[in-house]
PDB file of C-alpha atoms in Angstrom:
ATOM      1  CA  GLN A 243     -12.085 -16.537  -0.178  1.00  0.00           C
ATOM      2  CA  VAL A 244      -9.310 -14.000   0.036  1.00  0.00           C
ATOM      3  CA  GLN A 245     -10.299 -10.448   0.912  1.00  0.00           C
ATOM      4  CA  LEU A 246      -8.177  -7.340   1.208  1.00  0.00           C
ATOM      5  CA  VAL A 247     -10.065  -4.344   2.556  1.00  0.00           C
ATOM      6  CA  GLU A 248      -8.457  -0.911   2.564  1.00  0.00           C
ATOM      7  CA  SER A 249      -9.516   1.936   4.820  1.00  0.00           C
ATOM      8  CA  GLY A 250      -8.243   5.301   6.026  1.00  0.00           C
ATOM      9  CA  GLY A 251      -8.419   7.312   2.836  1.00  0.00           C
ATOM     10  CA  GLY A 252      -9.828  10.806   2.746  1.00  0.00           C
ATOM     11  CA  SER A 253      -9.186  14.422   1.852  1.00  0.00           C
ATOM     12  CA  VAL A 254      -6.336  16.436   3.323  1.00  0.00           C
ATOM     13  CA  GLN A 255      -4.447  19.606   2.534  1.00  0.00           C
ATOM     14  CA  THR A 256      -0.884  19.775   1.299  1.00  0.00           C
ATOM     15  CA  GLY A 257       1.499  18.816   4.073  1.00  0.00           C
ATOM     16  CA  GLY A 258      -1.050  16.719   5.883  1.00  0.00           C
ATOM     17  CA  SER A 259      -0.913  13.065   6.885  1.00  0.00           C
ATOM     18  CA  LEU A 260      -3.039   9.971   6.496  1.00  0.00           C
ATOM     19  CA  ARG A 261      -2.675   6.387   7.629  1.00  0.00           C
ATOM     20  CA  LEU A 262      -4.067   3.683   5.376  1.00  0.00           C
ATOM     21  CA  SER A 263      -4.882   0.214   6.632  1.00  0.00           C
ATOM     22  CA  CYS A 264      -5.470  -3.010   4.734  1.00  0.00           C
ATOM     23  CA  ALA A 265      -7.109  -5.882   6.568  1.00  0.00           C
ATOM     24  CA  ALA A 266      -6.581  -9.311   5.045  1.00  0.00           C
ATOM     25  CA  SER A 267      -8.633 -12.463   5.451  1.00  0.00           C
ATOM     26  CA  GLY A 268      -8.819 -15.864   3.797  1.00  0.00           C
ATOM     27  CA  LEU A 269      -5.053 -16.291   3.470  1.00  0.00           C
ATOM     28  CA  THR A 270      -2.074 -17.081   5.657  1.00  0.00           C
ATOM     29  CA  PHE A 271      -1.161 -13.452   6.024  1.00  0.00           C
ATOM     30  CA  SER A 272       2.318 -14.008   7.472  1.00  0.00           C
ATOM     31  CA  ALA A 273       3.300 -15.972   4.351  1.00  0.00           C
ATOM     32  CA  TYR A 274       2.673 -13.071   1.983  1.00  0.00           C
ATOM     33  CA  ALA A 275       4.616 -10.026   0.965  1.00  0.00           C
ATOM     34  CA  MET A 276       2.298  -7.010   0.952  1.00  0.00           C
ATOM     35  CA  ALA A 277       2.377  -3.889  -1.151  1.00  0.00           C
ATOM     36  CA  TRP A 278       0.655  -0.618  -1.817  1.00  0.00           C
ATOM     37  CA  PHE A 279       0.022   0.682  -5.319  1.00  0.00           C
ATOM     38  CA  ARG A 280      -1.818   3.779  -6.471  1.00  0.00           C
ATOM     39  CA  GLN A 281      -3.629   4.935  -9.569  1.00  0.00           C
ATOM     40  CA  ALA A 282      -4.335   8.545 -10.417  1.00  0.00           C
ATOM     41  CA  PRO A 283      -7.020   9.512 -12.969  1.00  0.00           C
ATOM     42  CA  GLY A 284      -5.823   8.847 -16.490  1.00  0.00           C
ATOM     43  CA  LYS A 285      -2.621   7.172 -15.332  1.00  0.00           C
ATOM     44  CA  GLU A 286      -1.414   3.618 -14.933  1.00  0.00           C
ATOM     45  CA  ARG A 287      -1.342   1.918 -11.580  1.00  0.00           C
ATOM     46  CA  GLU A 288       2.073   2.386  -9.997  1.00  0.00           C
ATOM     47  CA  PHE A 289       4.074   0.848  -7.209  1.00  0.00           C
ATOM     48  CA  VAL A 290       4.273   2.776  -3.946  1.00  0.00           C
ATOM     49  CA  ALA A 291       5.717   0.548  -1.215  1.00  0.00           C
ATOM     50  CA  ALA A 292       6.116  -3.082  -0.234  1.00  0.00           C
ATOM     51  CA  ILE A 293       7.044  -5.110   2.826  1.00  0.00           C
ATOM     52  CA  ASN A 294       8.171  -8.696   3.154  1.00  0.00           C
ATOM     53  CA  TRP A 295       6.406 -11.351   5.200  1.00  0.00           C
ATOM     54  CA  SER A 296       8.188 -10.574   8.454  1.00  0.00           C
ATOM     55  CA  GLY A 297       8.465  -6.811   8.097  1.00  0.00           C
ATOM     56  CA  SER A 298      12.257  -6.941   8.019  1.00  0.00           C
ATOM     57  CA  SER A 299      12.530  -5.693   4.435  1.00  0.00           C
ATOM     58  CA  THR A 300      10.782  -2.796   2.722  1.00  0.00           C
ATOM     59  CA  ASN A 301      10.934  -1.104  -0.654  1.00  0.00           C
ATOM     60  CA  TYR A 302       9.636   2.302  -1.737  1.00  0.00           C
ATOM     61  CA  ALA A 303       9.093   4.227  -4.928  1.00  0.00           C
ATOM     62  CA  ASP A 304      11.483   7.158  -5.170  1.00  0.00           C
ATOM     63  CA  SER A 305       8.561   9.589  -5.173  1.00  0.00           C
ATOM     64  CA  VAL A 306       7.463   8.582  -1.666  1.00  0.00           C
ATOM     65  CA  LYS A 307      10.737   7.689   0.052  1.00  0.00           C
ATOM     66  CA  VAL A 308      11.170   9.457   3.401  1.00  0.00           C
ATOM     67  CA  ARG A 309       7.516  10.603   3.380  1.00  0.00           C
ATOM     68  CA  TYR A 310       5.789   7.206   3.489  1.00  0.00           C
ATOM     69  CA  THR A 311       6.287   4.246   5.810  1.00  0.00           C
ATOM     70  CA  VAL A 312       4.897   0.757   5.258  1.00  0.00           C
ATOM     71  CA  SER A 313       4.468  -1.603   8.204  1.00  0.00           C
ATOM     72  CA  ARG A 314       2.518  -4.712   9.112  1.00  0.00           C
ATOM     73  CA  ASP A 315       1.047  -6.489  12.114  1.00  0.00           C
ATOM     74  CA  ASN A 316       0.874 -10.217  11.476  1.00  0.00           C
ATOM     75  CA  ASN A 317      -1.179 -10.719  14.633  1.00  0.00           C
ATOM     76  CA  ARG A 318      -3.873  -8.450  13.202  1.00  0.00           C
ATOM     77  CA  ASN A 319      -3.490  -9.545   9.545  1.00  0.00           C
ATOM     78  CA  THR A 320      -3.111  -5.894   8.642  1.00  0.00           C
ATOM     79  CA  VAL A 321      -0.670  -3.818   6.613  1.00  0.00           C
ATOM     80  CA  TYR A 322      -0.379  -0.060   7.037  1.00  0.00           C
ATOM     81  CA  LEU A 323       0.831   2.886   5.000  1.00  0.00           C
ATOM     82  CA  GLN A 324       1.694   6.018   6.940  1.00  0.00           C
ATOM     83  CA  MET A 325       1.742   8.972   4.559  1.00  0.00           C
ATOM     84  CA  ASN A 326       3.270  12.265   5.695  1.00  0.00           C
ATOM     85  CA  SER A 327       3.988  15.559   3.946  1.00  0.00           C
ATOM     86  CA  LEU A 328       1.330  14.799   1.379  1.00  0.00           C
ATOM     87  CA  LYS A 329       1.369  16.598  -1.968  1.00  0.00           C
ATOM     88  CA  PRO A 330      -1.356  17.130  -4.579  1.00  0.00           C
ATOM     89  CA  GLU A 331       0.449  14.670  -6.848  1.00  0.00           C
ATOM     90  CA  ASP A 332      -0.171  11.957  -4.242  1.00  0.00           C
ATOM     91  CA  THR A 333      -3.883  12.134  -5.089  1.00  0.00           C
ATOM     92  CA  ALA A 334      -4.965   8.682  -6.273  1.00  0.00           C
ATOM     93  CA  VAL A 335      -6.845   5.547  -5.407  1.00  0.00           C
ATOM     94  CA  TYR A 336      -4.570   3.463  -3.209  1.00  0.00           C
ATOM     95  CA  TYR A 337      -4.677  -0.323  -3.436  1.00  0.00           C
ATOM     96  CA  CYS A 338      -3.120  -2.982  -1.270  1.00  0.00           C
ATOM     97  CA  ALA A 339      -1.937  -6.240  -2.774  1.00  0.00           C
ATOM     98  CA  ALA A 340      -0.593  -9.585  -1.590  1.00  0.00           C
ATOM     99  CA  ALA A 341       2.082 -11.781  -3.162  1.00  0.00           C
ATOM    100  CA  ILE A 342       3.204 -15.241  -2.082  1.00  0.00           C
ATOM    101  CA  SER A 343       6.620 -14.419  -3.515  1.00  0.00           C
ATOM    102  CA  ARG A 344       9.159 -11.973  -2.140  1.00  0.00           C
ATOM    103  CA  VAL A 345       8.823  -8.186  -2.211  1.00  0.00           C
ATOM    104  CA  ALA A 346       8.423  -6.899  -5.767  1.00  0.00           C
ATOM    105  CA  THR A 347       7.454  -3.746  -7.616  1.00  0.00           C
ATOM    106  CA  ARG A 348       5.697  -5.340 -10.590  1.00  0.00           C
ATOM    107  CA  LEU A 349       1.894  -5.482 -10.574  1.00  0.00           C
ATOM    108  CA  ALA A 350       1.894  -8.931 -12.159  1.00  0.00           C
ATOM    109  CA  THR A 351       3.717 -10.384  -9.153  1.00  0.00           C
ATOM    110  CA  TYR A 352       0.755  -9.823  -6.871  1.00  0.00           C
ATOM    111  CA  ASP A 353      -1.918 -12.461  -6.479  1.00  0.00           C
ATOM    112  CA  TYR A 354      -4.662 -10.588  -4.652  1.00  0.00           C
ATOM    113  CA  TRP A 355      -5.892  -7.016  -4.675  1.00  0.00           C
ATOM    114  CA  GLY A 356      -8.183  -4.853  -2.603  1.00  0.00           C
ATOM    115  CA  GLN A 357     -10.847  -2.509  -3.958  1.00  0.00           C
ATOM    116  CA  GLY A 358      -8.915   0.642  -3.156  1.00  0.00           C
ATOM    117  CA  THR A 359      -9.361   3.748  -1.045  1.00  0.00           C
ATOM    118  CA  GLN A 360      -9.373   7.314  -2.346  1.00  0.00           C
ATOM    119  CA  VAL A 361      -6.756   9.796  -1.174  1.00  0.00           C
ATOM    120  CA  THR A 362      -7.210  13.414  -2.223  1.00  0.00           C
ATOM    121  CA  VAL A 363      -4.654  16.111  -1.428  1.00  0.00           C
ATOM    122  CA  SER A 364      -5.646  19.706  -2.070  1.00  0.00           C
ATOM    123  CA  SER A 365      -3.287  22.656  -2.441  1.00  0.00           C
TER     124      SER A 365
END
């Protein structure tokens, strides 16, 4: 059974940093592209960042470019999201997702999802 478990969320002030982790099990992690999405209250889930199977290719939403960095450790079956210079508009539940295909921004591309971790940024 595939499991994606996010951790590292919390509450920070504007300008602060957080590092999210997503531990995967039940799949051949190195074969999957991984992504982070987020969903704010009353809004649709949106793409944040993605990384290909080897870590050699990444993609970011314009709203988080420069501030966020996605990375992965295939030895630990874990993908990370380093979030710097956080803003109140970054407040959301953050989800990790896995896709057997290449890096993509569409939700429908992803085969497996975690339960999410809350990130709250106060002004």
